[in-house]
């Protein structure tokens, strides 16, 4: 019997989602399955808004950022009413399996849907934040890191020209994967993230960095870059920038990279990861798996329980944090 697959992208878009869609459609075709692509995340499921995906839909998309299926965050998937509606649409369209490409919020939606729908469910981790357990990397993370590095290298050029101080705020929601990897790759003088900062340290950190900035500027005449994770500093990164400017008497502007990190053409690493995960998701369906996320562990595709994937236990490597704290940062 030909299986019918529903596919959607949900939550923050991530470069490489299109590559994953392409791989799902091609692999499904290989196994003689049909793929219905629902639009605008779970909203498309609630509104029965889909197109049957064919080869012409996935032609020429592997290099494109964003998602051809569009994405959204869907509050209705947090209520029984919304979940029942989604389940009805799946029944009505005779769907055997649902594949969701997204982050932890999207996987929570899948887990909740299980109460009302008994088809196969497979998650593919797509988020720039890399904050999903059970996978070494999520689709979009590598591109976001590269995009931020590219932007900060440019900021460094102008900072060097004037021996200026800059704070750069990076995305990641409540995780420091982007901040640490970018900070180290850009030789930032300071990396401030959840892994090396406690809220009680606020005053101490402020005074310490202010002293270091003064030393760097007065004695060594050099630029000074601080990368900081969004949602870290009490009252926001601008409060840190203001505090440092006040304490040092030196202008310390904040540059928020923001959504630029979500866009752009996926780098090779994301295209490959997304393609491998897309293929693995259909293979999991062929093998009658359900309630699983496709993960990448030690460069091998694996299956991880969705309930495990959303635990938020994955931390930035301690070795990386220690290297930054003890060796690389100016003390
Ligand atoms: O999860 C991806 C992400 O870009 C986070 O890094 C960021 O905190 C959040 O999404 C922004 O969400 P929204 O697109 O809803 O503003």
Short mmCIF file of C-alpha atoms and ligand atoms in Angstrom, two decimals:
data_model
loop_
_atom_site.label_atom_id
_atom_site.label_comp_id
_atom_site.label_asym_id
_atom_site.label_seq_id
_atom_site.Cartn_x
_atom_site.Cartn_y
_atom_site.Cartn_z
CA UNK A 1 0.00 0.00 0.00
CA UNK A 2 1.27 3.49 -0.87
CA UNK A 3 1.87 5.49 2.26
CA UNK A 4 0.76 9.09 2.41
CA UNK A 5 3.14 11.42 4.23
CA UNK A 6 2.32 14.86 5.59
CA UNK A 7 5.31 17.20 5.78
CA UNK A 8 5.61 20.63 7.36
CA UNK A 9 8.23 23.11 8.59
CA UNK A 10 7.49 24.82 11.88
CA UNK A 11 8.93 27.46 14.24
CA UNK A 12 11.94 29.61 13.39
CA UNK A 13 13.06 28.84 9.83
CA UNK A 14 16.62 27.60 9.42
CA UNK A 15 18.91 27.42 6.37
CA UNK A 16 18.80 23.85 5.10
CA UNK A 17 15.09 23.26 5.66
CA UNK A 18 14.59 23.28 1.88
CA UNK A 19 17.36 20.73 1.45
CA UNK A 20 15.54 18.49 3.95
CA UNK A 21 12.20 18.93 2.12
CA UNK A 22 13.91 17.96 -1.14
CA UNK A 23 15.42 14.83 0.38
CA UNK A 24 12.10 13.78 1.92
CA UNK A 25 10.28 14.13 -1.42
CA UNK A 26 12.98 12.30 -3.40
CA UNK A 27 13.23 9.45 -0.88
CA UNK A 28 9.44 9.15 -0.64
CA UNK A 29 9.27 8.88 -4.40
CA UNK A 30 11.91 6.15 -4.30
CA UNK A 31 9.63 4.16 -1.95
CA UNK A 32 6.47 5.03 -3.98
CA UNK A 33 5.02 7.21 -1.24
CA UNK A 34 3.10 10.47 -1.66
CA UNK A 35 4.10 13.65 0.19
CA UNK A 36 1.58 16.36 1.05
CA UNK A 37 3.36 19.57 2.01
CA UNK A 38 1.32 21.57 4.54
CA UNK A 39 1.91 25.34 4.46
CA UNK A 40 2.71 27.80 7.27
CA UNK A 41 3.68 25.22 9.87
CA UNK A 42 0.94 23.61 11.96
CA UNK A 43 -1.46 26.35 10.80
CA UNK A 44 -1.60 24.59 7.43
CA UNK A 45 -2.60 21.40 9.18
CA UNK A 46 -5.36 23.15 11.10
CA UNK A 47 -6.62 24.87 7.94
CA UNK A 48 -6.19 21.87 5.62
CA UNK A 49 -3.88 23.94 3.43
CA UNK A 50 -1.48 21.75 1.46
CA UNK A 51 -0.10 20.81 -1.94
CA UNK A 52 1.01 17.40 -3.07
CA UNK A 53 4.74 17.79 -3.59
CA UNK A 54 6.25 16.65 -6.86
CA UNK A 55 9.71 16.80 -8.35
CA UNK A 56 9.02 20.20 -9.92
CA UNK A 57 8.38 21.67 -6.43
CA UNK A 58 11.78 20.63 -5.14
CA UNK A 59 13.76 21.50 -8.23
CA UNK A 60 16.38 24.20 -7.55
CA UNK A 61 15.72 24.65 -3.83
CA UNK A 62 18.71 22.99 -2.14
CA UNK A 63 20.64 26.26 -2.03
CA UNK A 64 17.77 28.46 -0.85
CA UNK A 65 17.35 29.74 2.70
CA UNK A 66 13.94 29.94 4.39
CA UNK A 67 11.40 27.22 3.59
CA UNK A 68 9.27 26.74 0.47
CA UNK A 69 6.51 25.38 2.75
CA UNK A 70 6.62 28.59 4.87
CA UNK A 71 6.69 28.42 8.65
CA UNK A 72 4.87 29.75 11.70
CA UNK A 73 4.58 29.40 15.43
CA UNK A 74 1.11 28.02 16.16
CA UNK A 75 -0.53 28.71 19.52
CA UNK A 76 -3.56 26.54 18.66
CA UNK A 77 -1.41 23.41 18.88
CA UNK A 78 -1.27 24.02 22.66
CA UNK A 79 -5.01 23.44 23.09
CA UNK A 80 -7.00 20.20 22.82
CA UNK A 81 -9.31 21.91 20.36
CA UNK A 82 -6.44 22.70 18.00
CA UNK A 83 -4.87 19.27 18.40
CA UNK A 84 -8.19 17.54 17.61
CA UNK A 85 -8.61 19.73 14.55
CA UNK A 86 -5.10 18.81 13.33
CA UNK A 87 -5.86 15.11 13.94
CA UNK A 88 -9.11 15.39 11.95
CA UNK A 89 -7.30 16.88 8.98
CA UNK A 90 -4.77 14.05 9.10
CA UNK A 91 -7.59 11.44 9.23
CA UNK A 92 -9.52 13.16 6.47
CA UNK A 93 -6.51 13.15 4.15
CA UNK A 94 -5.71 9.51 5.00
CA UNK A 95 -2.24 10.41 6.23
CA UNK A 96 -0.10 7.52 7.47
CA UNK A 97 2.86 9.51 8.74
CA UNK A 98 3.66 13.09 9.70
CA UNK A 99 7.17 14.56 9.39
CA UNK A 100 7.84 17.87 11.14
CA UNK A 101 11.03 19.86 10.53
CA UNK A 102 11.53 22.27 13.42
CA UNK A 103 12.76 22.83 16.95
CA UNK A 104 11.63 21.87 20.43
CA UNK A 105 8.32 23.78 20.28
CA UNK A 106 7.44 21.95 17.08
CA UNK A 107 8.31 18.59 18.65
CA UNK A 108 6.14 19.44 21.66
CA UNK A 109 3.29 19.83 19.18
CA UNK A 110 3.97 16.35 17.79
CA UNK A 111 4.09 14.80 21.25
CA UNK A 112 0.79 16.45 22.21
CA UNK A 113 -0.85 15.37 18.95
CA UNK A 114 -0.23 11.76 19.88
CA UNK A 115 -3.26 11.84 22.23
CA UNK A 116 -5.54 12.34 19.24
CA UNK A 117 -3.79 10.72 16.28
CA UNK A 118 -2.12 7.34 16.03
CA UNK A 119 -0.17 7.66 12.77
CA UNK A 120 3.62 7.58 12.57
CA UNK A 121 5.39 10.75 13.68
CA UNK A 122 8.96 11.69 12.86
CA UNK A 123 10.83 14.90 13.76
CA UNK A 124 13.77 16.43 11.91
CA UNK A 125 15.73 18.96 13.99
CA UNK A 126 15.80 22.28 12.14
CA UNK A 127 16.80 25.33 14.17
CA UNK A 128 19.77 27.67 14.14
CA UNK A 129 19.96 27.40 17.96
CA UNK A 130 21.34 23.82 18.06
CA UNK A 131 19.48 23.37 21.34
CA UNK A 132 18.01 19.93 20.63
CA UNK A 133 19.13 16.89 22.60
CA UNK A 134 20.17 13.66 20.90
CA UNK A 135 21.79 15.31 17.89
CA UNK A 136 25.24 16.83 17.65
CA UNK A 137 23.99 19.40 15.15
CA UNK A 138 20.67 20.81 14.02
CA UNK A 139 19.94 21.94 10.47
CA UNK A 140 20.81 25.64 10.13
CA UNK A 141 23.27 25.92 12.98
CA UNK A 142 26.42 25.78 10.84
CA UNK A 143 25.09 28.41 8.42
CA UNK A 144 24.02 30.73 11.24
CA UNK A 145 27.48 30.46 12.79
CA UNK A 146 29.15 31.22 9.45
CA UNK A 147 26.83 34.17 8.79
CA UNK A 148 27.58 35.65 12.20
CA UNK A 149 31.33 35.12 11.74
CA UNK A 150 31.19 36.91 8.41
CA UNK A 151 29.35 39.86 9.94
CA UNK A 152 31.62 40.08 12.98
CA UNK A 153 34.79 39.91 10.88
CA UNK A 154 33.50 43.05 9.16
CA UNK A 155 32.73 44.70 12.49
CA UNK A 156 36.27 43.82 13.57
CA UNK A 157 37.72 45.66 10.57
CA UNK A 158 36.03 48.91 11.51
CA UNK A 159 36.70 48.32 15.21
CA UNK A 160 40.42 47.87 14.45
CA UNK A 161 40.53 51.02 12.36
CA UNK A 162 39.39 53.10 15.34
CA UNK A 163 40.51 50.89 18.25
CA UNK A 164 36.84 50.75 19.13
CA UNK A 165 34.83 48.60 21.48
CA UNK A 166 31.78 46.72 20.18
CA UNK A 167 29.25 44.43 21.80
CA UNK A 168 27.59 42.00 19.42
CA UNK A 169 24.41 40.19 20.46
CA UNK A 170 23.81 36.77 18.95
CA UNK A 171 20.68 34.63 18.70
CA UNK A 172 20.21 31.26 20.36
CA UNK A 173 17.19 31.82 22.59
CA UNK A 174 18.40 30.32 25.91
CA UNK A 175 21.41 28.44 24.61
CA UNK A 176 24.99 29.49 23.96
CA UNK A 177 25.91 27.22 21.04
CA UNK A 178 25.96 30.05 18.50
CA UNK A 179 27.57 32.53 20.89
CA UNK A 180 30.45 30.28 21.94
CA UNK A 181 31.24 28.94 18.50
CA UNK A 182 31.09 32.37 16.90
CA UNK A 183 32.94 34.11 19.73
CA UNK A 184 35.85 31.71 19.59
CA UNK A 185 35.95 31.74 15.79
CA UNK A 186 36.12 35.55 15.77
CA UNK A 187 38.73 35.73 18.54
CA UNK A 188 36.33 37.84 20.58
CA UNK A 189 37.98 39.31 23.65
CA UNK A 190 34.94 38.27 25.70
CA UNK A 191 32.30 35.57 25.20
CA UNK A 192 29.33 36.04 27.50
CA UNK A 193 26.82 33.23 27.56
CA UNK A 194 24.70 31.00 29.78
CA UNK A 195 27.59 28.59 30.30
CA UNK A 196 29.97 31.10 31.90
CA UNK A 197 27.71 33.72 33.43
CA UNK A 198 25.52 33.62 36.52
CA UNK A 199 22.97 36.33 37.09
CA UNK A 200 24.56 37.08 40.51
CA UNK A 201 27.82 37.89 38.74
CA UNK A 202 26.32 40.91 37.00
CA UNK A 203 28.20 43.65 38.90
CA UNK A 204 31.43 41.73 39.11
CA UNK A 205 31.43 40.95 35.38
CA UNK A 206 30.59 44.56 34.54
CA UNK A 207 33.50 45.89 36.61
CA UNK A 208 35.90 43.25 35.32
CA UNK A 209 35.12 43.88 31.66
CA UNK A 210 35.23 47.65 32.17
CA UNK A 211 38.73 47.34 33.63
CA UNK A 212 39.82 45.11 30.77
CA UNK A 213 38.44 47.47 28.17
CA UNK A 214 40.30 50.37 29.74
CA UNK A 215 43.53 48.41 29.78
CA UNK A 216 43.08 47.29 26.18
CA UNK A 217 42.30 50.79 25.00
CA UNK A 218 44.73 52.84 27.07
CA UNK A 219 47.75 50.57 27.19
CA UNK A 220 47.55 48.45 24.11
CA UNK A 221 45.45 50.58 21.76
CA UNK A 222 43.41 47.84 20.22
CA UNK A 223 39.86 46.98 19.32
CA UNK A 224 37.75 45.00 21.78
CA UNK A 225 34.88 42.69 20.85
CA UNK A 226 32.39 41.22 23.27
CA UNK A 227 29.90 38.67 21.97
CA UNK A 228 26.86 38.14 24.15
CA UNK A 229 23.99 35.67 23.96
CA UNK A 230 20.50 37.16 23.60
CA UNK A 231 18.33 36.85 26.71
CA UNK A 232 21.41 36.68 28.95
CA UNK A 233 22.08 40.06 30.50
CA UNK A 234 19.51 41.27 33.05
CA UNK A 235 17.49 44.05 31.37
CA UNK A 236 19.02 43.22 27.99
CA UNK A 237 22.36 43.60 26.21
CA UNK A 238 21.83 47.36 25.79
CA UNK A 239 21.97 47.66 29.59
CA UNK A 240 25.41 46.04 29.52
CA UNK A 241 26.55 48.36 26.72
CA UNK A 242 25.30 51.39 28.68
CA UNK A 243 26.92 50.16 31.91
CA UNK A 244 30.28 49.65 30.19
CA UNK A 245 30.14 53.03 28.45
CA UNK A 246 29.42 54.69 31.79
CA UNK A 247 32.15 52.89 33.74
CA UNK A 248 34.85 53.27 31.12
CA UNK A 249 33.95 56.64 29.70
CA UNK A 250 34.39 54.99 26.30
CA UNK A 251 31.61 54.54 23.77
CA UNK A 252 30.65 50.80 23.72
CA UNK A 253 27.94 50.42 21.07
CA UNK A 254 25.76 47.34 20.78
CA UNK A 255 25.26 45.67 17.44
CA UNK A 256 22.39 43.14 17.43
CA UNK A 257 22.85 40.70 14.56
CA UNK A 258 19.32 39.34 14.93
CA UNK A 259 17.45 37.74 12.04
CA UNK A 260 20.32 37.97 9.56
CA UNK A 261 21.47 34.76 11.29
CA UNK A 262 18.36 32.90 10.16
CA UNK A 263 18.60 33.64 6.44
CA UNK A 264 20.92 32.94 3.55
CA UNK A 265 22.02 30.02 1.49
CA UNK A 266 22.86 26.96 3.61
CA UNK A 267 26.54 26.04 3.85
CA UNK A 268 27.67 22.60 2.67
CA UNK A 269 27.50 21.15 6.18
CA UNK A 270 23.81 22.05 6.49
CA UNK A 271 22.91 20.87 3.00
CA UNK A 272 24.48 17.51 3.72
CA UNK A 273 23.01 17.18 7.20
CA UNK A 274 19.54 18.12 5.95
CA UNK A 275 19.77 15.70 3.04
CA UNK A 276 20.90 12.83 5.25
CA UNK A 277 18.16 13.57 7.77
CA UNK A 278 15.50 13.83 5.09
CA UNK A 279 16.48 10.43 3.67
CA UNK A 280 16.62 8.92 7.18
CA UNK A 281 13.15 10.23 8.04
CA UNK A 282 11.51 8.29 5.20
CA UNK A 283 13.61 5.23 5.97
CA UNK A 284 12.33 5.43 9.56
CA UNK A 285 8.76 5.45 8.22
CA UNK A 286 9.50 2.46 5.99
CA UNK A 287 10.82 0.69 9.12
CA UNK A 288 7.53 1.47 10.94
CA UNK A 289 9.19 3.77 13.50
CA UNK A 290 7.22 6.45 15.27
CA UNK A 291 7.60 9.18 17.93
CA UNK A 292 11.24 9.55 16.96
CA UNK A 293 13.53 12.35 15.91
CA UNK A 294 16.32 11.84 13.40
CA UNK A 295 19.59 12.75 15.11
CA UNK A 296 23.22 12.96 14.09
CA UNK A 297 25.58 11.34 16.56
CA UNK A 298 29.29 10.99 15.76
CA UNK A 299 28.52 11.60 12.11
CA UNK A 300 25.98 8.76 12.00
CA UNK A 301 22.21 9.06 11.65
CA UNK A 302 20.31 7.82 14.70
CA UNK A 303 16.78 7.68 16.08
CA UNK A 304 16.05 9.53 19.31
CA UNK A 305 12.75 9.52 21.21
CA UNK A 306 10.98 12.86 20.69
CA UNK A 307 10.51 13.11 24.45
CA UNK A 308 14.28 12.89 24.85
CA UNK A 309 14.98 15.49 22.16
CA UNK A 310 13.15 18.29 24.00
CA UNK A 311 14.90 17.94 27.35
CA UNK A 312 17.25 20.91 26.94
CA UNK A 313 20.15 19.06 28.48
CA UNK A 314 22.62 19.53 25.63
CA UNK A 315 25.31 21.96 26.70
CA UNK A 316 28.11 23.67 24.85
CA UNK A 317 31.17 21.43 25.17
CA UNK A 318 32.83 22.12 28.52
CA UNK A 319 36.23 21.91 26.82
CA UNK A 320 35.24 24.83 24.59
CA UNK A 321 33.97 26.86 27.55
CA UNK A 322 37.12 26.09 29.57
CA UNK A 323 39.40 26.99 26.67
CA UNK A 324 37.67 30.34 26.30
CA UNK A 325 37.66 31.07 30.03
CA UNK A 326 41.17 29.90 30.90
CA UNK A 327 43.23 30.39 27.78
CA UNK A 328 41.64 32.51 25.08
CA UNK A 329 39.89 35.36 26.95
CA UNK A 330 41.93 38.34 28.10
CA UNK A 331 42.13 38.18 31.91
O1 LIG B 1 14.72 29.55 17.48
C1 LIG B 1 15.29 30.35 16.48
C2 LIG B 1 15.25 31.80 16.90
O2 LIG B 1 15.78 32.58 15.85
C3 LIG B 1 15.95 32.14 18.21
O3 LIG B 1 17.34 32.21 18.07
C4 LIG B 1 15.32 33.43 18.57
O4 LIG B 1 15.38 33.66 19.96
C5 LIG B 1 13.89 33.22 18.13
O5 LIG B 1 13.93 32.21 17.12
C6 LIG B 1 13.19 34.42 17.58
O6 LIG B 1 11.85 34.07 17.39
P1 LIG B 1 10.79 34.81 16.49
O7 LIG B 1 11.07 34.44 15.07
O8 LIG B 1 9.49 34.28 16.95
O9 LIG B 1 10.99 36.28 16.75
#
